[in-house]
mmCIF file of C-alpha atoms in Angstrom:
data_model
loop_
_atom_site.group_PDB
_atom_site.id
_atom_site.type_symbol
_atom_site.label_atom_id
_atom_site.label_comp_id
_atom_site.label_asym_id
_atom_site.label_seq_id
_atom_site.Cartn_x
_atom_site.Cartn_y
_atom_site.Cartn_z
ATOM 1 C CA UNK A 2 144.124 48.713 85.350
ATOM 2 C CA UNK A 3 142.622 51.796 83.708
ATOM 3 C CA UNK A 4 139.096 50.945 82.761
ATOM 4 C CA UNK A 5 137.000 51.537 79.600
ATOM 5 C CA UNK A 6 133.368 52.126 79.092
ATOM 6 C CA UNK A 7 131.515 50.662 76.021
ATOM 7 C CA UNK A 8 127.808 50.459 75.320
ATOM 8 C CA UNK A 9 126.589 47.165 75.295
ATOM 9 C CA UNK A 10 125.429 46.708 71.547
ATOM 10 C CA UNK A 11 125.282 48.623 68.357
ATOM 11 C CA UNK A 12 123.530 47.943 64.927
ATOM 12 C CA UNK A 13 124.570 49.202 61.437
ATOM 13 C CA UNK A 14 123.718 48.586 57.938
ATOM 14 C CA UNK A 15 126.124 46.967 55.442
ATOM 15 C CA UNK A 16 128.292 49.271 53.441
ATOM 16 C CA UNK A 17 127.704 51.973 55.852
ATOM 17 C CA UNK A 18 130.488 53.428 58.128
ATOM 18 C CA UNK A 19 130.382 52.486 61.840
ATOM 19 C CA UNK A 20 131.686 54.389 64.650
ATOM 20 C CA UNK A 21 132.021 52.423 67.914
ATOM 21 C CA UNK A 22 132.601 54.734 70.991
ATOM 22 C CA UNK A 23 134.917 54.072 74.053
ATOM 23 C CA UNK A 24 135.103 56.184 77.133
ATOM 24 C CA UNK A 25 138.554 56.143 79.218
ATOM 25 C CA UNK A 26 138.314 58.981 81.673
ATOM 26 C CA UNK A 27 140.711 57.526 83.944
ATOM 27 C CA UNK A 28 143.545 57.162 81.116
ATOM 28 C CA UNK A 29 147.182 57.876 82.114
ATOM 29 C CA UNK A 30 149.717 59.529 79.952
ATOM 30 C CA UNK A 31 151.565 56.090 79.424
ATOM 31 C CA UNK A 32 148.533 53.959 78.270
ATOM 32 C CA UNK A 33 147.714 52.773 74.799
ATOM 33 C CA UNK A 34 144.207 52.463 73.368
ATOM 34 C CA UNK A 35 143.888 48.748 71.890
ATOM 35 C CA UNK A 36 141.010 47.443 69.926
ATOM 36 C CA UNK A 37 140.407 43.875 69.400
ATOM 37 C CA UNK A 38 137.390 42.158 67.853
ATOM 38 C CA UNK A 39 136.171 38.501 68.363
ATOM 39 C CA UNK A 40 134.018 36.833 65.585
ATOM 40 C CA UNK A 41 131.763 34.034 66.733
ATOM 41 C CA UNK A 42 133.462 30.813 67.689
ATOM 42 C CA UNK A 43 136.893 32.405 66.962
ATOM 43 C CA UNK A 44 139.618 33.792 69.457
ATOM 44 C CA UNK A 45 139.975 38.017 69.699
ATOM 45 C CA UNK A 46 141.791 39.443 66.862
ATOM 46 C CA UNK A 47 143.888 42.755 66.890
ATOM 47 C CA UNK A 48 142.458 45.604 65.194
ATOM 48 C CA UNK A 49 144.306 48.659 65.923
ATOM 49 C CA UNK A 50 146.031 50.773 68.597
ATOM 50 C CA UNK A 51 147.307 54.284 69.431
ATOM 51 C CA UNK A 52 148.645 56.448 71.902
ATOM 52 C CA UNK A 53 147.661 60.097 71.052
ATOM 53 C CA UNK A 54 147.687 60.595 67.334
ATOM 54 C CA UNK A 55 144.807 59.100 64.940
ATOM 55 C CA UNK A 56 145.662 55.963 63.445
ATOM 56 C CA UNK A 57 144.703 54.143 60.231
ATOM 57 C CA UNK A 58 145.108 50.679 58.896
ATOM 58 C CA UNK A 59 143.671 48.324 56.574
ATOM 59 C CA UNK A 60 140.932 47.196 59.073
ATOM 60 C CA UNK A 61 140.055 50.313 60.448
ATOM 61 C CA UNK A 62 140.773 53.978 61.848
ATOM 62 C CA UNK A 63 141.132 54.871 65.476
ATOM 63 C CA UNK A 64 140.192 58.426 66.301
ATOM 64 C CA UNK A 65 141.490 59.577 69.625
ATOM 65 C CA UNK A 66 140.071 62.829 71.474
ATOM 66 C CA UNK A 67 142.560 65.667 72.252
ATOM 67 C CA UNK A 68 142.207 64.846 75.929
ATOM 68 C CA UNK A 69 142.532 61.240 75.371
ATOM 69 C CA UNK A 70 139.413 60.461 77.326
ATOM 70 C CA UNK A 71 137.568 59.007 74.671
ATOM 71 C CA UNK A 72 138.160 57.328 71.323
ATOM 72 C CA UNK A 73 136.517 56.080 68.303
ATOM 73 C CA UNK A 74 136.722 52.932 66.308
ATOM 74 C CA UNK A 75 135.712 53.581 62.874
ATOM 75 C CA UNK A 76 134.993 50.990 60.096
ATOM 76 C CA UNK A 77 134.600 52.562 57.039
ATOM 77 C CA UNK A 78 132.318 50.343 55.165
ATOM 78 C CA UNK A 79 130.676 47.766 57.502
ATOM 79 C CA UNK A 80 130.413 44.123 55.932
ATOM 80 C CA UNK A 81 128.306 41.143 57.284
ATOM 81 C CA UNK A 82 131.981 39.704 58.237
ATOM 82 C CA UNK A 83 132.396 42.757 60.660
ATOM 83 C CA UNK A 84 129.655 41.560 63.080
ATOM 84 C CA UNK A 85 131.447 40.582 66.225
ATOM 85 C CA UNK A 86 132.345 41.711 69.717
ATOM 86 C CA UNK A 87 134.719 44.780 69.709
ATOM 87 C CA UNK A 88 136.848 45.250 72.757
ATOM 88 C CA UNK A 89 138.213 48.485 73.776
ATOM 89 C CA UNK A 90 141.252 48.175 76.251
ATOM 90 C CA UNK A 91 144.030 50.204 77.691
ATOM 91 C CA UNK A 92 147.384 48.727 78.047
ATOM 92 C CA UNK A 93 150.146 50.860 79.945
ATOM 93 C CA UNK A 94 153.303 49.321 78.061
ATOM 94 C CA UNK A 95 153.889 46.650 75.310
ATOM 95 C CA UNK A 96 154.353 43.797 77.740
ATOM 96 C CA UNK A 97 151.900 44.407 80.378
ATOM 97 C CA UNK A 98 148.644 42.289 80.406
ATOM 98 C CA UNK A 99 145.487 42.815 78.194
ATOM 99 C CA UNK A 100 142.584 43.128 80.548
ATOM 100 C CA UNK A 101 139.387 42.665 78.372
ATOM 101 C CA UNK A 102 135.983 44.019 79.255
ATOM 102 C CA UNK A 103 132.523 42.678 77.939
ATOM 103 C CA UNK A 104 132.846 44.683 74.952
ATOM 104 C CA UNK A 105 130.556 46.275 72.387
ATOM 105 C CA UNK A 106 128.489 43.846 70.250
ATOM 106 C CA UNK A 107 128.208 44.805 66.681
ATOM 107 C CA UNK A 108 125.196 43.713 64.412
ATOM 108 C CA UNK A 109 125.365 44.260 60.894
ATOM 109 C CA UNK A 110 122.027 44.231 58.650
ATOM 110 C CA UNK A 111 122.344 43.311 55.159
ATOM 111 C CA UNK B 23 152.796 32.477 58.846
ATOM 112 C CA UNK B 24 150.988 29.917 60.714
ATOM 113 C CA UNK B 25 148.813 31.102 63.693
ATOM 114 C CA UNK B 26 148.499 29.811 67.144
ATOM 115 C CA UNK B 27 147.718 26.185 67.274
ATOM 116 C CA UNK B 28 145.500 24.795 70.241
ATOM 117 C CA UNK B 29 144.278 21.628 70.863
ATOM 118 C CA UNK B 30 141.776 19.842 71.516
ATOM 119 C CA UNK B 31 139.062 22.188 70.196
ATOM 120 C CA UNK B 32 136.282 20.689 72.265
ATOM 121 C CA UNK B 33 136.408 18.549 75.410
ATOM 122 C CA UNK B 34 133.524 17.281 77.536
ATOM 123 C CA UNK B 35 134.443 15.913 80.950
ATOM 124 C CA UNK B 36 132.749 15.135 84.411
ATOM 125 C CA UNK B 37 133.344 17.171 87.419
ATOM 126 C CA UNK B 38 136.340 16.213 89.644
ATOM 127 C CA UNK B 39 138.087 14.682 86.217
ATOM 128 C CA UNK B 40 141.240 16.243 84.748
ATOM 129 C CA UNK B 41 141.857 17.860 81.484
ATOM 130 C CA UNK B 42 144.815 19.149 79.682
ATOM 131 C CA UNK B 43 145.099 21.788 76.850
ATOM 132 C CA UNK B 44 147.964 22.453 74.500
ATOM 133 C CA UNK B 45 148.992 25.379 72.640
ATOM 134 C CA UNK B 46 151.760 26.020 70.263
ATOM 135 C CA UNK B 47 152.619 29.746 69.525
ATOM 136 C CA UNK B 48 153.625 31.483 66.621
ATOM 137 C CA UNK B 49 157.444 30.630 65.900
ATOM 138 C CA UNK B 50 159.630 33.040 67.611
ATOM 139 C CA UNK B 51 157.044 34.639 69.716
ATOM 140 C CA UNK B 52 158.669 34.764 73.303
ATOM 141 C CA UNK B 53 155.358 35.720 75.385
ATOM 142 C CA UNK B 54 152.536 33.198 75.630
ATOM 143 C CA UNK B 55 149.308 33.732 77.253
ATOM 144 C CA UNK B 56 146.566 31.482 78.607
ATOM 145 C CA UNK B 57 142.903 33.173 78.767
ATOM 146 C CA UNK B 58 139.730 31.998 80.151
ATOM 147 C CA UNK B 59 136.670 32.972 78.709
ATOM 148 C CA UNK B 60 133.342 32.083 80.271
ATOM 149 C CA UNK B 61 130.079 32.463 77.895
ATOM 150 C CA UNK B 62 128.827 36.179 77.791
ATOM 151 C CA UNK B 63 132.246 37.592 79.178
ATOM 152 C CA UNK B 64 135.397 38.928 77.937
ATOM 153 C CA UNK B 65 138.456 36.701 78.287
ATOM 154 C CA UNK B 66 140.206 36.979 81.541
ATOM 155 C CA UNK B 67 143.792 36.558 81.840
ATOM 156 C CA UNK B 68 145.066 33.203 83.754
ATOM 157 C CA UNK B 69 148.893 33.038 83.316
ATOM 158 C CA UNK B 70 151.394 34.912 81.166
ATOM 159 C CA UNK B 71 154.918 33.445 80.290
ATOM 160 C CA UNK B 72 158.116 35.367 79.082
ATOM 161 C CA UNK B 73 159.945 32.390 77.337
ATOM 162 C CA UNK B 74 159.520 29.709 79.870
ATOM 163 C CA UNK B 75 159.429 32.010 82.852
ATOM 164 C CA UNK B 76 155.995 33.052 84.567
ATOM 165 C CA UNK B 77 155.392 36.935 84.550
ATOM 166 C CA UNK B 78 151.842 36.893 85.924
ATOM 167 C CA UNK B 79 149.808 34.036 87.612
ATOM 168 C CA UNK B 80 147.758 36.011 89.810
ATOM 169 C CA UNK B 81 144.371 35.095 88.516
ATOM 170 C CA UNK B 82 145.144 31.322 88.068
ATOM 171 C CA UNK B 83 143.597 29.227 90.662
ATOM 172 C CA UNK B 84 146.696 27.244 91.802
ATOM 173 C CA UNK B 85 144.825 24.871 93.704
ATOM 174 C CA UNK B 86 143.329 23.073 90.690
ATOM 175 C CA UNK B 87 145.085 24.890 87.712
ATOM 176 C CA UNK B 88 148.676 24.387 86.586
ATOM 177 C CA UNK B 89 150.508 25.565 83.330
ATOM 178 C CA UNK B 90 153.988 25.009 82.036
ATOM 179 C CA UNK B 91 155.829 26.180 79.154
ATOM 180 C CA UNK B 92 159.275 23.936 79.650
ATOM 181 C CA UNK B 93 161.224 24.816 76.577
ATOM 182 C CA UNK B 94 159.940 28.250 75.904
ATOM 183 C CA UNK B 95 158.032 27.177 72.924
ATOM 184 C CA UNK B 96 154.604 25.191 73.380
ATOM 185 C CA UNK B 97 152.827 25.493 76.596
ATOM 186 C CA UNK B 98 150.126 23.076 78.496
ATOM 187 C CA UNK B 99 147.277 23.967 80.905
ATOM 188 C CA UNK B 100 146.041 21.519 83.201
ATOM 189 C CA UNK B 101 142.788 21.523 85.337
ATOM 190 C CA UNK B 102 142.625 18.897 88.132
ATOM 191 C CA UNK B 103 140.045 18.256 89.469
ATOM 192 C CA UNK B 104 137.605 20.249 87.050
ATOM 193 C CA UNK B 105 134.569 22.025 88.626
ATOM 194 C CA UNK B 106 131.325 22.973 87.117
ATOM 195 C CA UNK B 107 132.340 26.515 86.908
ATOM 196 C CA UNK B 108 135.508 25.626 84.836
ATOM 197 C CA UNK B 109 133.247 25.444 81.700
ATOM 198 C CA UNK B 110 134.539 28.032 79.508
ATOM 199 C CA UNK B 111 136.875 28.376 76.418
ATOM 200 C CA UNK B 112 140.387 28.416 77.144
ATOM 201 C CA UNK B 113 142.418 30.644 74.744
ATOM 202 C CA UNK B 114 145.861 30.528 74.154
ATOM 203 C CA UNK B 115 147.993 33.902 72.553
ATOM 204 C CA UNK B 116 151.406 34.763 71.724
ATOM 205 C CA UNK B 117 153.316 38.005 71.017
ATOM 206 C CA UNK B 118 156.844 38.869 69.796
ATOM 207 C CA UNK B 119 159.147 41.010 71.765
ATOM 208 C CA UNK B 120 160.009 44.478 70.951
ATOM 209 C CA UNK B 121 157.621 46.602 68.565
ATOM 210 C CA UNK B 122 155.691 43.315 67.851
ATOM 211 C CA UNK B 123 154.884 42.927 71.576
ATOM 212 C CA UNK B 124 151.770 45.234 71.189
ATOM 213 C CA UNK B 125 150.136 42.827 69.088
ATOM 214 C CA UNK B 126 148.561 39.398 70.419
ATOM 215 C CA UNK B 127 147.599 36.535 68.122
ATOM 216 C CA UNK B 128 145.091 34.178 69.412
ATOM 217 C CA UNK B 129 144.241 30.726 68.738
ATOM 218 C CA UNK B 130 140.741 29.432 68.033
ATOM 219 C CA UNK B 131 140.467 28.277 71.648
ATOM 220 C CA UNK B 132 139.375 24.817 73.347
ATOM 221 C CA UNK B 133 135.984 24.764 74.615
ATOM 222 C CA UNK B 134 135.889 22.720 77.792
ATOM 223 C CA UNK B 135 132.306 21.426 79.019
ATOM 224 C CA UNK B 136 132.239 20.186 82.537
ATOM 225 C CA UNK B 137 129.013 17.981 83.508
#
């Protein structure tokens, strides 16, 4: 499985934008970039995914570099409820397994 | 729509005992996954079912773990006998076919403590 690299942790202030980086230098042409997050004591939750173009949904935006070797998950206005572990995952097709790394722990200060 | 249901939420057993976890996926979801999440780590896939057939069980410790999905709906994960290192949260997830296959929906998990 292609691997991703994320910082261990990040802090942000409430109501400010948050940019969570992810490096995936060995990404192949058929790998989709997926983001999931896991709130304390809950199962992971789908956030967003994309292939080449930037993507927006109600939860977040995904900015993908032109060479696809990195991407950034953008939370436009962080809330305390956004404090979680965020996982950046490469998945080569819809039915292939989702392999989680350690993720990045986001803390949000009031 | 109802989410992925798992039970029990918590279980404490002694080593060498057996335990079973149950999962009811979202209605109509063909693919079901069992993940193991040890404290401080990301979830690790144990087994993936497509309807009632196994797609991937390469990381399932088959000497002690077993899983079944007999009618292609709900599933049971069993551990027998349990070891201390099996203490973890066991997460069940499901996904639809086609476009919906991109999104996994997870249950809240079953936390196992082995003493």
